[in-house]
Amino acid sequence: MPGSNELEKALNTVKPANLKERVQKTSATLEDAIVRFVNVQKTYDSERLVVRNLSLNIARGEFLTLLGPSGSGKTTTLMMLAGFEPATHGEILLNGKSINRVPPDKRGIGMVFQNYALFPHMTVAENLAFPLQVRSMSKVEIKKRVNAALEMVELETLGNRRPAQLSGGQQQRVAVARALIFEPELVLMDEPLGALDKRLREQMQYEIKSLHDRLGVTIVYVTHDQSEALTMSDRVAVFNDGEIQQLSRPADLYEKPATAFVADFIGENNCLTGLLEDRGRNGICAVRLPNGQVVKASQVGELGDGNEIVLSVRPERVVLNPSRTADMSTLEATVDKLIYHGDHVRIRLTVAGQKPIVVKVANDGQGGAVMKGDVKRVGWLARDCRAFKRGAGR
Amino acid sequence: MTEAVLAADDHALLKTQLSSALRRQKLSAFLLVAPLLIFVTATFIYPIAGMLERSTYSPEFALEMPRTAAALAPWDGTDVPGDEVFEALALDFKDSKTRQATGRLANLVNVELPGARGLIMKIGRGVDRLQPPYREALVALDNDWSKPEIWQALYGLSKAYTSRFYIAALDLKINRQGEITTQPEDKRIFLPLFLRTFWIGALVTLCCLLFGFPVAYWLSVLPMRYANLLMILVLLPFWTSLLVRTTAWIVLLQNQGVINSLLVWTGAISDSNRLSLIFNSVGTIIAMTHILLPFMILPLYSVMKTVPFSYMRAARSLGANQYTAFIRVYLPQTKPGVAAGCLLVFILSLGYYITPALVGGESGTLISNMIAYQVQKSLNWGLAAALSSLLLVGVLLLYWAYNRLAKVDGFKLG
Amino acid sequence: MSLPVYARPWERLWYYSLRAFCIIVLLFLVMPVLVIIPLSFNAEPYFTFTEGMLKLDPAAFSLRWYRDVLENGMVNQDLPVASWAWLSDVWQNSQWVHSAKNSFSIAIGATLLSTLLGTLAALGLSQEAMPARRFIIALLISPIIVPVIVTSASMFFLFAKLGLTNNYLGIVVAHTVFGAPFVVITVTAAMAGFDRSLIRAGQMLGAGPLVIFLKIIMPLILPGVISGALFAFGTSFDEVVAVIFLADYEQRTIPRQMWAGIREQISPAILAVASILVCFSILLLMVMEVLRRRAERIRGVTPA
Ligand SMILES: Nc1ncnc2c1ncn2[C@@H]1O[C@H](COP(=O)(O)OP(=O)(O)O)[C@@H](O)[C@H]1O
Ligand SMILES: [Mg+2]
């Protein structure tokens, strides 16, 4: 799991000014939705549902990311939208019209493939010209547009090269340019940055994002990299096992995960299990841990009496040596390991006979304060700890 | 300063160590290859080189008839040579009779001038009675000795290094003036045969491509399970003996065979008009297409397997319909496979011998059959060698092209 | 790839006609090979299905041609079928059994020799340091490409001088030349998929060169070696041109005898032999298939 530093950075890059605009954008009503999935199901072998009952509205101009572990059905969803896989059940609408029976070339959707799928026997310029040629554009017009596209991705001088003669990042840019050159309203990208190294990936994230801002196209983006999803998207749909677990803004995904799966999948997470003791009020409930201690947590969804509960706390929200206040639940824990991270230190502790939890403390230059084997008190605020019903949305 | 010198020394040392290590590796790799290389050189390259030599070098006559060969050397090749040649010939014949080599000589000359065996054997019988002047004696024995043809034949035979086999193999001849000219149309044998070999090869290649391409494509897009199953249908004939397959076609295509009977039975043709599908070029083409088809399908399939689905998908998503996507995106990427398959089939078809010999009849035999005939029946080994060399050169040129297109490492089987 | 829901009528037509065409071509490939099997049970000396055969009349079928194959050349024609004396007479004197023995011994000899030489060469050729690699591979593979008639005639000219004609050794040598390229190809291919770091890992774990070869390289390239050997075997077993040129009647092989049989007077007995050979190649094919799967499994590639 990538360090949560990155995550925080990612969250911080969402500028407040931008945020407001995005919230407006993302409140997709039925009318201005460019794409609608209505109860879509998909199976390849008529036994296992790869996509279960997917309903999703995609707003015009938004950057929507499908995020989920490998095998969760993201590519399949994208392929159904692109027209390469038929939906087994349900309907997909583009601009209000059903496209289930429209061939891919008539859908007018741009697509960036995972390995770019740049035609190896054509030059970069020929690759870019291809979608224009099949649309019978005039030679002059094609030339103009190809040059403009090359300029857009800053590859003006490389038009005569073959894809194999380009670096990974350059190929990636050509693929993006090719998907955009015929000015589709909607562009799909399936893990487009998966093959690039970390630095290049970050740069390309930025470039794709700024293209999106400039051109105002709708982008549906597939990735299994959460920091990518959080930095780039207006909204993120978290997939697991063919189902959308949560569809919301990046910040909400991290701050207010809707299911234990999302809490665990996005960012770092400490996990404790227990039984529901008391539903409480204001969404704060009490949970009894196996060792008998009771902790408070904010309740997510219906929990049901006496049910098994999963508690989730972010490492940076766990406080070492907490002050005793009403909101604070505290536990005794034994330091098991110290992990040095430069700007912070992670302390792994065993607590209440459960899986170890991790606490993040800022590196204040006095690293010797905690030693292995020390018994410490840890605690968290009830609002920082979320309680999910066990097994819900696994 | 000293440091720099030391470093340079170190560097040199390092370099020699490196290169000696590399040499050792090279040597050990080469030693592994050496046994096969030596074996192939001795039993394949060397015989072929011998054959090539045989096509230009035939010392037999000069060895048997040294005086004649020497006397003929200054001859200008027109009309009939002078008396000294007649004398040399007669003396050589007397010698050869004592060595009992006349029969061999007669065969040698007969190859060069068909029908000349009798002439030579006649001398063999009468050589003891020959008295000078030899010109008159020989002409008295047979008037043919006063004609230029036999002398030209002997002149040709007398030279150890000769281009006459190639001249014959290319349907050329040396006329009375000693110039090389083409044979009259009705006397050309080998060029039409080369041409036919070429055409039938091209036709078989085309048929294989037409039949093989769709099948290879279909197999490459089918799910692996089915593709492997159907591949067995391609591999079974591939693994079946050539003679079995040729037999099968004889049985099927015969006048009284399965196909004709079927056609008669369905009423498509009448019993008296049975199609002649075999012992002609049609039979050769059908049988060779069948035999060589796997050699087209397998390389095509292995190339098509490597063309990812995503290219067609990308083309579709960019707005191309099925047809355009196939023509402009898929097809160009199968080019190496098409080229490799076509060249392979063409190369193999040029050298086919068994199948044309069994099903080809008159009009369906190829150059290989002629080579075999020259080696086994007509015993004109020099001509056979010349024909072989010409065929070999053609095949090797194509093989070179094949190597450039499909790296030999990529030569795929099964 | 199945037909998408949005296919137009002409796309449908094209799709189905392509399939139909492919199936016809595949039938064209196998039917001739398979059709001779029922024909070889014909009770009559014809090369087509008699009416009785089409009606599945048992009287129209017989094993007479198979019996012919076995008994042709027997010293004593009156022995009861399948008795010991009959069997021993067949084993010792039957023409076809004699050629079968020749075929097998020549093929086995050529296979052993070409596998040994070919595998060694492939091991050398797949090393980085190998000088003139491409050229040598092209050279070693050329016996497949050079027309057999050219090769056979050349060998005939040379072997005649050396006294290697009409002699088993000469044929085995010729067949080794034809078979070795296949071994080189398959083993080189197997070595290409071979992860060289495994050798380093072996060295790090303290294995010497011999142990590395026997315990690491050999098991992984064995499928390649075996399939190369099968190719060599099949090539030799099927080869007839070199046999025509280099062998005498005594060394005749099955294809050589078939060749003579077809040229002189083709009789349904040839079909019986051909049917037996087809069954034999089905067997070879199955072995190859098993090997291929094994190779895939070892490499960790599972057929999807
Ligand atoms: N063409 C296919 N045929 C059969 N099963 C498939 C196919 N494509 C994907 N699947 C299966 O569907 C599931 C979801 O796959 P996919 O959509 O590719 O997931 P993701 O893109 O999220 O990794 C996986 O279990 C995968 O094995
Ligand atoms: Mg995917």
mmCIF file of C-alpha atoms and ligand atoms in Angstrom, chain A residues 44-45 48 50 68-77 85 190-191 222, ligand 1:
data_model
loop_
_atom_site.group_PDB
_atom_site.id
_atom_site.type_symbol
_atom_site.label_atom_id
_atom_site.label_comp_id
_atom_site.label_asym_id
_atom_site.label_seq_id
_atom_site.Cartn_x
_atom_site.Cartn_y
_atom_site.Cartn_z
ATOM 1 C CA TYR A 44 -18.979 -14.361 -19.721
ATOM 2 C CA ASP A 45 -19.682 -17.969 -18.860
ATOM 3 C CA ARG A 48 -20.642 -16.054 -12.647
ATOM 4 C CA VAL A 50 -18.767 -10.288 -13.540
ATOM 5 C CA GLY A 68 -11.093 -1.387 -7.777
ATOM 6 C CA PRO A 69 -8.863 -4.397 -7.354
ATOM 7 C CA SER A 70 -7.910 -6.441 -10.371
ATOM 8 C CA GLY A 71 -10.733 -8.701 -11.537
ATOM 9 C CA SER A 72 -13.462 -6.537 -10.075
ATOM 10 C CA GLY A 73 -15.126 -5.879 -13.433
ATOM 11 C CA LYS A 74 -13.828 -2.418 -14.336
ATOM 12 C CA THR A 75 -12.539 -3.314 -17.776
ATOM 13 C CA THR A 76 -15.689 -5.256 -18.496
ATOM 14 C CA THR A 77 -17.789 -2.225 -17.650
ATOM 15 C CA GLU A 85 -18.732 -6.714 -25.019
ATOM 16 C CA ASP A 190 -8.332 1.686 -19.324
ATOM 17 C CA GLU A 191 -5.386 1.835 -16.954
ATOM 18 C CA VAL A 222 -10.138 2.934 -15.069
HETATM 19 N N1 LIG D 1 -13.198 -12.279 -22.207
HETATM 20 C C1 LIG D 1 -13.449 -12.825 -21.008
HETATM 21 N N2 LIG D 1 -13.934 -14.076 -20.920
HETATM 22 C C2 LIG D 1 -14.191 -14.638 -19.734
HETATM 23 N N3 LIG D 1 -13.993 -14.029 -18.550
HETATM 24 C C3 LIG D 1 -13.503 -12.782 -18.563
HETATM 25 C C4 LIG D 1 -13.202 -12.117 -19.780
HETATM 26 N N4 LIG D 1 -12.730 -10.879 -19.483
HETATM 27 C C5 LIG D 1 -12.745 -10.788 -18.139
HETATM 28 N N5 LIG D 1 -13.210 -11.910 -17.581
HETATM 29 C C6 LIG D 1 -13.387 -12.174 -16.152
HETATM 30 O O1 LIG D 1 -14.227 -11.174 -15.637
HETATM 31 C C7 LIG D 1 -13.756 -10.714 -14.393
HETATM 32 C C8 LIG D 1 -13.609 -9.213 -14.423
HETATM 33 O O2 LIG D 1 -12.583 -8.899 -15.313
HETATM 34 P P1 LIG D 1 -12.179 -7.426 -15.676
HETATM 35 O O3 LIG D 1 -13.386 -6.682 -16.084
HETATM 36 O O4 LIG D 1 -11.096 -7.502 -16.670
HETATM 37 O O5 LIG D 1 -11.626 -6.877 -14.322
HETATM 38 P P2 LIG D 1 -10.695 -5.632 -14.025
HETATM 39 O O6 LIG D 1 -10.557 -4.841 -15.259
HETATM 40 O O7 LIG D 1 -11.409 -4.927 -12.945
HETATM 41 O O8 LIG D 1 -9.401 -6.169 -13.553
HETATM 42 C C9 LIG D 1 -12.464 -11.419 -14.097
HETATM 43 O O9 LIG D 1 -12.719 -12.428 -13.165
HETATM 44 C C10 LIG D 1 -12.080 -12.026 -15.415
HETATM 45 O O10 LIG D 1 -11.499 -13.280 -15.198
#
